[in-house]
């Protein structure tokens, strides 16, 4: 049996770092204190420690502990255990969920499967039955981690994380920062670096390459040289990640507020070409670089929206990203005799079909994206028939946002946009039904049809 790993962390005492409890969510503090008071180790971990140290507001607060999921469940009444790949505890509060994970091991234990994993002291018995139940670590033939549920020590838990800056922990026992991987230094230098050999880490989980791009873009960090080289070499492996996960990551990248920067990094590493090969080939056909610039400008517009707190929905994002490509495909279908509406539908269906094995866009998102694009044709007919009906369409606001972005990019559609904006503003709401004196609303009269008198069906 392997002895527990002995990893010496650097401890940064409270006096030497800026994280104050007043910056931490009160619910996260409650969870940390309760775990500590029950005799467990309790750390804030991951992105929130990184963001607090950078003076940024964390998206969420994650906790890591040596308590097992069942032990956590016993301590918190408001706890639900979730996840198959990673078994996690969710502690529910009125307006927040705090995620609590048990420290996980670096690699499968060499001893028999399910044998207890000792902690740093080798002492804590914990929930023996749970430790013996099959926490499994499963690796595919290509070295990809499929399941990772083996409990480990705090040090192992830190070193199995993706990047040094994501492996810092804030300890509630003495308010210190615990740094197992040199994360503090990389944070100060503005560097994204994998923990351990980047080739191994990206092979274990190719999505980490997209995460590297996201953190570099969002934090304005550089990617460390060896890590960057591994990304260039292993970019084709990104297609081994599951298509739904890649869709989720793509949304995070492009809706991060730094989507344009992320796009440049994706293209430089070659990741973009592997994720969107058809679209990339189309971009490559153009010699003047316009579609490429157009995608960048669309993402700049998305970034400005996100930056000013205006959410951009996934269908709108997709329509903006791939709109030029899809419009051109639609024209091709129209050239073959399809109606404008059928042509848009066919172009969108072909695109989603080609993307499905790589980046799986959910069906309803694809439909909503098609609606936004299809409505563009109608918006360009002013006033057209029944403009009020256009206004009532569920996708009107998104279609207008699409048009607004197009205007910001080339100004061509400005009169169309101005017309619809004015029309929407001036449109009167349907009058409210007048109330009778007694306060009862008048029931609409039902048309009565006499029995037996039916309109004859056409022969
Ligand atoms: P964000 O601010 O976007 O939420 P984050 O760093 O918190 O960034 P999460 O996806 O919330 O990112 O993950 C939380 C932590 O879990 C990370 O900081 C990292 O330590 C670890 N982690 C997440 N995904 C992976 C992965 N694929 N491989 C290794 N560690 C990971
Ligand atoms: Mg997070």
Short mmCIF file of C-alpha atoms and ligand atoms in Angstrom, two decimals:
data_model
loop_
_atom_site.label_atom_id
_atom_site.label_comp_id
_atom_site.label_asym_id
_atom_site.label_seq_id
_atom_site.Cartn_x
_atom_site.Cartn_y
_atom_site.Cartn_z
CA UNK A 1 0.00 0.00 0.00
CA UNK A 2 1.24 3.46 -0.93
CA UNK A 3 2.03 5.75 1.98
CA UNK A 4 -0.02 8.96 1.91
CA UNK A 5 1.68 11.59 -0.23
CA UNK A 6 3.67 14.03 1.80
CA UNK A 7 3.46 17.40 0.15
CA UNK A 8 4.76 20.46 1.93
CA UNK A 9 2.56 23.47 1.28
CA UNK A 10 3.52 27.09 1.62
CA UNK A 11 1.35 28.68 4.32
CA UNK A 12 0.61 32.37 3.97
CA UNK A 13 -0.58 33.70 7.34
CA UNK A 14 -3.55 36.07 7.60
CA UNK A 15 -1.30 39.09 8.09
CA UNK A 16 0.34 38.51 4.69
CA UNK A 17 -2.70 38.22 2.42
CA UNK A 18 -5.73 40.42 1.75
CA UNK A 19 -8.61 37.93 2.16
CA UNK A 20 -10.89 39.14 4.91
CA UNK A 21 -13.99 37.28 6.09
CA UNK A 22 -16.08 40.32 5.23
CA UNK A 23 -15.45 39.47 1.56
CA UNK A 24 -16.72 35.92 1.95
CA UNK A 25 -20.37 34.94 1.57
CA UNK A 26 -21.93 34.62 5.06
CA UNK A 27 -23.44 31.27 4.02
CA UNK A 28 -20.04 29.94 3.00
CA UNK A 29 -18.66 31.10 6.35
CA UNK A 30 -21.51 29.30 8.15
CA UNK A 31 -20.65 26.07 6.31
CA UNK A 32 -16.94 26.42 7.04
CA UNK A 33 -17.49 27.11 10.74
CA UNK A 34 -19.96 24.24 11.14
CA UNK A 35 -17.54 21.77 9.54
CA UNK A 36 -14.71 23.08 11.70
CA UNK A 37 -16.84 22.86 14.86
CA UNK A 38 -17.58 19.23 14.02
CA UNK A 39 -13.88 18.45 13.93
CA UNK A 40 -13.33 18.52 10.19
CA UNK A 41 -10.87 20.42 8.02
CA UNK A 42 -12.70 23.11 6.06
CA UNK A 43 -11.24 25.23 3.26
CA UNK A 44 -12.54 27.68 0.73
CA UNK A 45 -11.08 26.44 -2.53
CA UNK A 46 -10.83 27.04 -6.26
CA UNK A 47 -11.93 30.09 -8.17
CA UNK A 48 -13.21 32.06 -5.18
CA UNK A 49 -9.79 32.15 -3.46
CA UNK A 50 -8.13 33.15 -6.75
CA UNK A 51 -10.71 35.89 -7.36
CA UNK A 52 -10.60 37.25 -3.81
CA UNK A 53 -6.83 37.52 -4.03
CA UNK A 54 -7.16 39.39 -7.31
CA UNK A 55 -9.75 41.76 -5.84
CA UNK A 56 -12.48 40.35 -8.08
CA UNK A 57 -15.93 39.34 -6.95
CA UNK A 58 -16.16 35.52 -6.91
CA UNK A 59 -19.00 33.89 -8.87
CA UNK A 60 -19.52 31.31 -6.15
CA UNK A 61 -17.85 29.96 -3.02
CA UNK A 62 -16.71 26.34 -3.02
CA UNK A 63 -15.74 24.45 0.11
CA UNK A 64 -13.48 21.38 0.43
CA UNK A 65 -13.32 19.22 3.51
CA UNK A 66 -12.19 15.85 4.82
CA UNK A 67 -15.77 15.02 5.83
CA UNK A 68 -17.27 12.41 3.50
CA UNK A 69 -20.50 13.19 1.63
CA UNK A 70 -22.57 11.20 4.14
CA UNK A 71 -20.88 12.91 7.07
CA UNK A 72 -21.64 16.28 5.48
CA UNK A 73 -25.26 15.21 5.04
CA UNK A 74 -25.50 14.36 8.72
CA UNK A 75 -24.18 17.78 9.76
CA UNK A 76 -26.41 19.88 7.48
CA UNK A 77 -30.15 19.43 7.31
CA UNK A 78 -30.26 21.62 4.19
CA UNK A 79 -27.87 19.29 2.32
CA UNK A 80 -28.41 17.33 -0.87
CA UNK A 81 -25.90 14.95 -2.37
CA UNK A 82 -25.54 15.31 -6.12
CA UNK A 83 -23.38 14.15 -9.00
CA UNK A 84 -22.23 10.82 -10.25
CA UNK A 85 -18.86 11.64 -11.76
CA UNK A 86 -18.06 13.80 -8.74
CA UNK A 87 -20.17 13.13 -5.64
CA UNK A 88 -20.76 16.54 -4.06
CA UNK A 89 -22.83 18.00 -1.25
CA UNK A 90 -24.99 21.02 -1.99
CA UNK A 91 -25.89 23.06 1.08
CA UNK A 92 -29.05 24.99 0.26
CA UNK A 93 -29.71 28.49 1.56
CA UNK A 94 -32.52 30.83 0.55
CA UNK A 95 -30.56 32.58 -2.16
CA UNK A 96 -27.42 30.53 -2.52
CA UNK A 97 -26.09 26.99 -2.78
CA UNK A 98 -22.69 26.27 -1.27
CA UNK A 99 -20.94 23.34 -2.89
CA UNK A 100 -18.97 21.15 -0.51
CA UNK A 101 -16.60 18.52 -1.90
CA UNK A 102 -14.65 15.88 -0.03
CA UNK A 103 -10.89 16.09 -0.69
CA UNK A 104 -10.17 13.88 -3.66
CA UNK A 105 -7.11 11.80 -4.44
CA UNK A 106 -4.70 12.42 -7.28
CA UNK A 107 -4.79 9.01 -8.88
CA UNK A 108 -6.36 5.63 -8.22
CA UNK A 109 -5.07 4.04 -5.03
CA UNK A 110 -2.76 1.16 -5.79
CA UNK A 111 -4.35 -0.89 -3.06
CA UNK A 112 -7.50 -2.88 -3.75
CA UNK A 113 -10.42 -0.84 -4.98
CA UNK A 114 -12.46 0.67 -2.19
CA UNK A 115 -9.80 0.27 0.46
CA UNK A 116 -9.80 3.12 2.96
CA UNK A 117 -7.73 6.10 1.89
CA UNK A 118 -5.76 7.48 4.80
CA UNK A 119 -5.74 11.18 5.46
CA UNK A 120 -2.65 13.26 6.22
CA UNK A 121 -2.41 11.99 9.76
CA UNK A 122 -3.49 8.52 8.78
CA UNK A 123 -5.84 8.74 11.76
CA UNK A 124 -9.30 9.87 10.88
CA UNK A 125 -11.59 6.89 10.70
CA UNK A 126 -14.51 8.87 9.33
CA UNK A 127 -17.36 7.04 7.74
CA UNK A 128 -15.67 3.71 7.16
CA UNK A 129 -18.58 2.13 5.36
CA UNK A 130 -18.63 4.98 2.89
CA UNK A 131 -14.90 4.84 2.34
CA UNK A 132 -15.22 1.15 1.55
CA UNK A 133 -18.06 1.59 -0.93
CA UNK A 134 -16.84 1.85 -4.48
CA UNK A 135 -15.44 5.31 -4.88
CA UNK A 136 -14.00 4.72 -8.32
CA UNK A 137 -11.35 6.32 -10.42
CA UNK A 138 -11.81 5.36 -14.02
CA UNK A 139 -9.40 6.19 -16.83
CA UNK A 140 -10.08 5.54 -20.53
CA UNK A 141 -7.61 3.87 -22.88
CA UNK A 142 -6.50 7.33 -24.04
CA UNK A 143 -5.71 8.41 -20.48
CA UNK A 144 -8.89 10.44 -20.03
CA UNK A 145 -10.32 10.51 -16.51
CA UNK A 146 -13.91 9.26 -16.69
CA UNK A 147 -14.77 9.03 -13.06
CA UNK A 148 -12.90 10.41 -10.10
CA UNK A 149 -14.38 9.67 -6.74
CA UNK A 150 -11.48 8.52 -4.61
CA UNK A 151 -11.15 10.52 -1.41
CA UNK A 152 -7.73 11.90 -0.62
CA UNK A 153 -5.74 14.36 1.45
CA UNK A 154 -5.86 18.18 1.24
CA UNK A 155 -2.53 18.11 -0.62
CA UNK A 156 -3.71 15.57 -3.13
CA UNK A 157 -6.93 17.50 -3.60
CA UNK A 158 -4.98 20.65 -4.41
CA UNK A 159 -2.66 18.93 -6.87
CA UNK A 160 -5.44 17.24 -8.82
CA UNK A 161 -6.84 20.65 -9.72
CA UNK A 162 -6.18 22.10 -13.16
CA UNK A 163 -4.05 25.26 -12.77
CA UNK A 164 -1.76 26.51 -10.04
CA UNK A 165 -3.88 29.64 -9.53
CA UNK A 166 -6.95 27.43 -9.01
CA UNK A 167 -5.34 25.29 -6.33
CA UNK A 168 -5.13 27.81 -3.48
CA UNK A 169 -7.09 27.16 -0.29
CA UNK A 170 -8.28 29.50 2.46
CA UNK A 171 -8.28 27.73 5.81
CA UNK A 172 -11.04 28.68 8.25
CA UNK A 173 -9.10 27.36 11.27
CA UNK A 174 -6.44 30.11 11.14
CA UNK A 175 -7.50 32.25 8.12
CA UNK A 176 -4.29 31.38 6.28
CA UNK A 177 -3.83 30.63 2.57
CA UNK A 178 -2.45 27.21 1.78
CA UNK A 179 -0.49 26.98 -1.46
CA UNK A 180 0.55 23.50 -2.61
CA UNK A 181 1.38 24.32 -6.23
CA UNK A 182 3.04 27.74 -6.40
CA UNK A 183 -0.26 29.42 -7.20
CA UNK A 184 0.52 32.62 -5.30
CA UNK A 185 3.55 33.32 -7.45
CA UNK A 186 1.69 32.63 -10.69
CA UNK A 187 -1.15 34.84 -9.52
CA UNK A 188 1.28 37.69 -8.96
CA UNK A 189 2.91 37.09 -12.34
CA UNK A 190 -0.41 36.75 -14.15
CA UNK A 191 0.29 33.24 -15.41
CA UNK A 192 -1.90 30.25 -16.25
CA UNK A 193 0.14 27.10 -15.69
CA UNK A 194 -1.06 23.53 -15.31
CA UNK A 195 -0.19 21.67 -12.15
CA UNK A 196 2.25 19.02 -13.32
CA UNK A 197 2.98 18.02 -16.92
CA UNK A 198 0.55 19.90 -19.17
CA UNK A 199 0.49 17.06 -21.71
CA UNK A 200 -0.64 14.60 -19.06
CA UNK A 201 -3.16 17.02 -17.57
CA UNK A 202 -4.69 17.94 -20.95
CA UNK A 203 -4.83 14.30 -21.97
CA UNK A 204 -6.64 13.41 -18.74
CA UNK A 205 -9.21 16.08 -19.48
CA UNK A 206 -9.01 17.98 -22.78
CA UNK A 207 -11.60 20.50 -21.56
CA UNK A 208 -8.83 21.94 -19.41
CA UNK A 209 -7.46 23.51 -22.60
CA UNK A 210 -10.67 25.52 -22.95
CA UNK A 211 -10.50 26.41 -19.28
CA UNK A 212 -6.94 27.68 -19.79
CA UNK A 213 -8.23 29.91 -22.59
CA UNK A 214 -11.11 31.15 -20.43
CA UNK A 215 -8.95 32.04 -17.43
CA UNK A 216 -6.29 33.67 -19.61
CA UNK A 217 -8.97 35.75 -21.35
CA UNK A 218 -11.02 36.68 -18.30
CA UNK A 219 -8.12 37.40 -15.95
CA UNK A 220 -5.96 38.94 -18.67
CA UNK A 221 -3.23 36.40 -17.85
CA UNK A 222 -0.59 34.87 -20.11
CA UNK A 223 -0.45 31.14 -20.66
CA UNK A 224 2.87 29.74 -19.45
CA UNK A 225 5.07 28.55 -22.33
CA UNK A 226 5.04 24.80 -21.77
CA UNK A 227 1.32 24.86 -21.08
CA UNK A 228 0.76 26.85 -24.29
CA UNK A 229 2.93 24.49 -26.35
CA UNK A 230 0.96 21.51 -25.04
CA UNK A 231 -2.26 23.24 -26.08
CA UNK A 232 -0.94 23.76 -29.61
CA UNK A 233 0.07 20.12 -29.82
CA UNK A 234 -3.00 18.60 -28.19
CA UNK A 235 -5.70 20.85 -29.69
CA UNK A 236 -7.06 17.98 -31.86
CA UNK A 237 -7.75 16.00 -28.66
CA UNK A 238 -10.47 18.49 -27.71
CA UNK A 239 -12.92 16.47 -29.82
CA UNK A 240 -12.61 13.61 -27.32
CA UNK A 241 -14.54 15.60 -24.71
CA UNK A 242 -18.27 15.01 -24.72
CA UNK A 243 -20.33 17.23 -27.00
CA UNK A 244 -22.72 18.54 -24.28
CA UNK A 245 -19.79 19.50 -22.05
CA UNK A 246 -18.12 21.32 -24.93
CA UNK A 247 -21.35 23.23 -25.54
CA UNK A 248 -21.41 24.35 -21.89
CA UNK A 249 -17.75 25.38 -22.03
CA UNK A 250 -18.30 27.26 -25.26
CA UNK A 251 -21.06 29.29 -23.61
CA UNK A 252 -18.82 30.06 -20.63
CA UNK A 253 -16.05 31.21 -22.98
CA UNK A 254 -18.13 33.44 -25.20
CA UNK A 255 -20.37 34.82 -22.47
CA UNK A 256 -17.52 35.50 -20.06
CA UNK A 257 -17.35 39.20 -20.91
CA UNK A 258 -14.01 38.53 -22.65
CA UNK A 259 -15.36 36.44 -25.52
CA UNK A 260 -13.40 38.29 -28.18
CA UNK A 261 -10.10 37.67 -26.41
CA UNK A 262 -11.09 34.04 -25.87
CA UNK A 263 -11.90 33.73 -29.58
CA UNK A 264 -8.43 34.97 -30.54
CA UNK A 265 -6.80 32.47 -28.19
CA UNK A 266 -9.01 29.65 -29.47
CA UNK A 267 -7.97 30.44 -33.03
CA UNK A 268 -4.29 30.78 -32.16
CA UNK A 269 -4.25 27.40 -30.42
CA UNK A 270 -6.21 25.69 -33.20
CA UNK A 271 -8.94 24.70 -30.75
CA UNK A 272 -11.55 26.71 -32.63
CA UNK A 273 -10.92 24.85 -35.89
CA UNK A 274 -11.43 21.51 -34.16
CA UNK A 275 -14.63 22.62 -32.46
CA UNK A 276 -16.23 24.32 -35.49
CA UNK A 277 -14.58 22.82 -38.58
CA UNK A 278 -17.26 23.81 -41.12
CA UNK A 279 -17.42 27.37 -39.90
CA UNK A 280 -13.64 27.61 -39.73
CA UNK A 281 -13.32 26.36 -43.32
CA UNK A 282 -15.78 29.05 -44.40
CA UNK A 283 -13.78 31.70 -42.55
CA UNK A 284 -10.67 30.44 -44.29
CA UNK A 285 -12.21 30.75 -47.77
CA UNK A 286 -12.41 34.51 -47.43
CA UNK A 287 -9.20 36.23 -48.35
CA UNK A 288 -10.01 39.72 -47.09
CA UNK A 289 -10.45 38.44 -43.55
CA UNK A 290 -13.87 40.02 -43.30
CA UNK A 291 -15.82 37.10 -41.79
CA UNK A 292 -13.08 36.65 -39.25
CA UNK A 293 -13.26 40.32 -38.33
CA UNK A 294 -17.05 40.06 -38.30
CA UNK A 295 -16.96 37.25 -35.73
CA UNK A 296 -14.56 39.29 -33.61
CA UNK A 297 -16.81 42.37 -33.84
CA UNK A 298 -19.89 40.32 -32.94
CA UNK A 299 -18.09 39.05 -29.86
CA UNK A 300 -16.97 42.56 -28.96
CA UNK A 301 -20.63 43.57 -29.03
CA UNK A 302 -21.51 40.56 -26.83
CA UNK A 303 -18.70 41.56 -24.44
CA UNK A 304 -20.03 45.10 -24.20
CA UNK A 305 -23.51 43.78 -23.42
CA UNK A 306 -22.22 41.39 -20.76
CA UNK A 307 -20.02 44.17 -19.36
CA UNK A 308 -22.99 46.47 -18.93
CA UNK A 309 -25.04 43.77 -17.22
CA UNK A 310 -27.27 43.03 -20.24
CA UNK A 311 -27.54 39.27 -20.52
CA UNK A 312 -27.02 37.70 -23.94
CA UNK A 313 -28.99 34.48 -24.35
CA UNK A 314 -27.35 31.38 -25.84
CA UNK A 315 -29.55 31.46 -28.99
CA UNK A 316 -28.66 35.12 -29.59
CA UNK A 317 -24.98 34.39 -29.04
CA UNK A 318 -25.07 31.53 -31.55
CA UNK A 319 -27.02 33.59 -34.09
CA UNK A 320 -24.46 36.39 -33.79
CA UNK A 321 -21.47 34.08 -33.97
CA UNK A 322 -22.59 32.00 -36.90
CA UNK A 323 -25.09 34.40 -38.54
CA UNK A 324 -22.89 35.36 -41.50
CA UNK A 325 -22.13 31.73 -42.28
CA UNK A 326 -25.76 30.69 -41.96
CA UNK A 327 -26.98 33.59 -44.09
CA UNK A 328 -24.62 32.54 -46.84
CA UNK A 329 -25.74 28.91 -46.59
CA UNK A 330 -29.38 30.11 -46.72
CA UNK A 331 -28.67 32.00 -49.93
CA UNK A 332 -27.27 28.83 -51.39
CA UNK A 333 -30.48 26.96 -50.54
CA UNK A 334 -32.54 29.80 -51.99
CA UNK A 335 -30.47 29.52 -55.17
CA UNK A 336 -31.67 25.92 -55.29
CA UNK A 337 -35.28 27.10 -55.15
CA UNK A 338 -36.07 27.02 -51.42
CA UNK A 339 -38.30 29.72 -49.94
CA UNK A 340 -36.42 32.19 -47.70
CA UNK A 341 -37.88 30.61 -44.57
CA UNK A 342 -37.14 27.05 -45.67
CA UNK A 343 -33.65 28.12 -46.64
CA UNK A 344 -32.90 29.46 -43.14
CA UNK A 345 -34.33 26.29 -41.58
CA UNK A 346 -32.25 24.08 -43.85
CA UNK A 347 -29.07 26.08 -43.19
CA UNK A 348 -29.57 25.96 -39.42
CA UNK A 349 -30.44 22.24 -39.49
CA UNK A 350 -27.35 21.44 -41.56
CA UNK A 351 -25.14 23.47 -39.22
CA UNK A 352 -26.54 21.88 -36.05
CA UNK A 353 -26.22 18.44 -37.61
CA UNK A 354 -22.59 19.02 -38.52
CA UNK A 355 -21.88 20.36 -35.01
CA UNK A 356 -23.81 17.69 -33.08
CA UNK A 357 -20.92 15.21 -32.61
CA UNK A 358 -18.57 18.03 -31.53
CA UNK A 359 -20.44 20.84 -29.79
CA UNK A 360 -23.99 19.68 -29.14
CA UNK A 361 -26.41 22.61 -29.27
CA UNK A 362 -29.62 21.60 -27.45
CA UNK A 363 -32.63 21.31 -29.76
CA UNK A 364 -34.64 24.15 -28.19
CA UNK A 365 -31.63 26.48 -28.39
CA UNK A 366 -31.24 25.61 -32.08
CA UNK A 367 -34.92 26.36 -32.67
CA UNK A 368 -34.65 29.72 -30.92
CA UNK A 369 -31.56 30.59 -32.94
CA UNK A 370 -33.44 29.75 -36.13
CA UNK A 371 -36.29 32.03 -35.03
CA UNK A 372 -33.92 34.96 -34.56
CA UNK A 373 -32.41 34.49 -38.00
CA UNK A 374 -35.73 33.83 -39.73
CA UNK A 375 -37.25 36.96 -38.25
CA UNK A 376 -34.50 39.10 -39.81
CA UNK A 377 -36.09 38.65 -43.23
CA UNK A 378 -39.42 39.88 -41.91
CA UNK A 379 -37.81 42.83 -40.10
CA UNK A 380 -36.32 44.01 -43.36
CA UNK A 381 -39.80 44.38 -44.89
CA UNK A 382 -41.12 47.67 -43.56
CA UNK A 383 -43.89 47.83 -42.55
CA UNK A 384 -44.93 44.59 -44.28
CA UNK A 385 -48.15 42.84 -43.46
CA UNK A 386 -49.36 42.94 -39.85
CA UNK A 387 -46.30 44.44 -38.13
CA UNK A 388 -48.20 44.12 -34.82
CA UNK A 389 -47.92 40.33 -35.18
CA UNK A 390 -44.15 40.66 -35.59
CA UNK A 391 -44.01 42.66 -32.40
CA UNK A 392 -45.90 39.92 -30.58
CA UNK A 393 -43.45 37.19 -31.62
CA UNK A 394 -41.59 35.63 -28.68
CA UNK A 395 -38.25 36.16 -30.39
CA UNK A 396 -38.87 39.81 -31.35
CA UNK A 397 -36.61 41.26 -28.63
CA UNK A 398 -33.76 38.89 -29.50
CA UNK A 399 -34.18 39.49 -33.22
CA UNK A 400 -33.94 43.23 -32.52
CA UNK A 401 -30.80 42.66 -30.44
CA UNK A 402 -29.33 40.78 -33.40
CA UNK A 403 -30.19 43.70 -35.66
CA UNK A 404 -28.72 46.14 -33.15
CA UNK A 405 -25.43 44.24 -33.19
CA UNK A 406 -25.43 44.23 -36.99
CA UNK A 407 -25.96 47.98 -36.99
CA UNK A 408 -23.15 48.50 -34.53
CA UNK A 409 -20.96 46.52 -36.92
CA UNK A 410 -21.79 48.07 -40.30
CA UNK A 411 -24.47 50.71 -39.86
CA UNK A 412 -26.29 49.43 -42.99
CA UNK A 413 -29.42 48.34 -41.22
CA UNK A 414 -29.81 51.48 -39.14
CA UNK A 415 -32.99 52.75 -40.85
CA UNK A 416 -34.61 49.32 -40.40
CA UNK A 417 -33.66 49.22 -36.74
CA UNK A 418 -34.84 52.79 -36.17
CA UNK A 419 -38.20 52.04 -37.82
CA UNK A 420 -38.89 48.99 -35.62
CA UNK A 421 -37.70 50.72 -32.48
CA UNK A 422 -40.08 53.59 -33.16
CA UNK A 423 -42.90 51.22 -34.07
CA UNK A 424 -42.39 49.18 -30.90
CA UNK A 425 -42.31 52.36 -28.80
CA UNK A 426 -45.40 53.90 -30.39
CA UNK A 427 -47.49 50.75 -30.54
CA UNK A 428 -50.42 51.08 -28.25
CA UNK A 429 -51.21 48.23 -25.94
CA UNK A 430 -54.62 46.64 -26.58
CA UNK A 431 -57.25 48.43 -24.46
CA UNK A 432 -58.14 46.84 -21.15
CA UNK A 433 -61.69 45.42 -21.05
CA UNK A 434 -63.98 47.96 -19.37
CA UNK A 435 -65.42 46.87 -16.03
CA UNK A 436 -69.16 46.89 -15.32
CA UNK A 437 -70.52 48.96 -12.42
CA UNK A 438 -70.57 45.94 -10.13
CA UNK A 439 -66.93 45.33 -10.79
CA UNK A 440 -67.65 42.19 -12.81
CA UNK A 441 -66.06 41.90 -16.18
CA UNK A 442 -68.37 41.24 -19.04
CA UNK A 443 -68.15 37.71 -20.32
CA UNK A 444 -67.56 37.42 -24.04
CA UNK A 445 -70.68 36.14 -25.76
CA UNK A 446 -70.38 32.64 -27.04
CA UNK A 447 -71.52 32.09 -30.53
CA UNK A 448 -74.15 29.43 -30.52
CA UNK A 449 -74.43 27.00 -33.28
CA UNK A 450 -77.67 25.24 -33.85
CA UNK A 451 -77.47 21.50 -33.69
CA UNK A 452 -77.54 19.77 -36.98
CA UNK A 453 -76.64 22.87 -39.01
CA UNK A 454 -73.09 22.29 -40.04
CA UNK A 455 -71.19 23.80 -42.83
CA UNK A 456 -70.90 21.18 -45.47
CA UNK A 457 -67.42 19.85 -45.86
CA UNK A 458 -65.92 20.68 -49.20
CA UNK A 459 -66.29 17.73 -51.54
P1 LIG B 1 -15.24 30.32 -12.27
O1 LIG B 1 -14.96 31.63 -11.66
O2 LIG B 1 -15.44 30.40 -13.72
O3 LIG B 1 -16.33 29.54 -11.58
P2 LIG B 1 -13.53 28.36 -11.12
O4 LIG B 1 -12.05 28.31 -11.03
O5 LIG B 1 -14.30 28.49 -9.85
O6 LIG B 1 -13.88 29.52 -12.11
P3 LIG B 1 -15.06 26.01 -11.59
O7 LIG B 1 -15.41 25.38 -12.88
O8 LIG B 1 -16.15 26.60 -10.77
O9 LIG B 1 -13.96 27.10 -11.91
O10 LIG B 1 -14.27 24.93 -10.76
C1 LIG B 1 -13.90 25.12 -9.41
C2 LIG B 1 -12.49 24.56 -9.18
O11 LIG B 1 -12.48 23.16 -9.43
C3 LIG B 1 -11.43 25.14 -10.08
O12 LIG B 1 -10.90 26.33 -9.57
C4 LIG B 1 -10.41 24.03 -10.11
O13 LIG B 1 -9.62 24.05 -8.95
C5 LIG B 1 -11.26 22.77 -10.05
N1 LIG B 1 -11.58 22.26 -11.39
C6 LIG B 1 -12.68 22.55 -12.14
N2 LIG B 1 -12.66 21.89 -13.29
C7 LIG B 1 -11.53 21.16 -13.30
C8 LIG B 1 -10.94 20.27 -14.22
N3 LIG B 1 -11.51 20.00 -15.38
N4 LIG B 1 -9.77 19.68 -13.87
C9 LIG B 1 -9.18 19.93 -12.68
N5 LIG B 1 -9.68 20.78 -11.79
C10 LIG B 1 -10.84 21.39 -12.07
MG1 LIG B 2 -16.44 28.44 -9.66
#
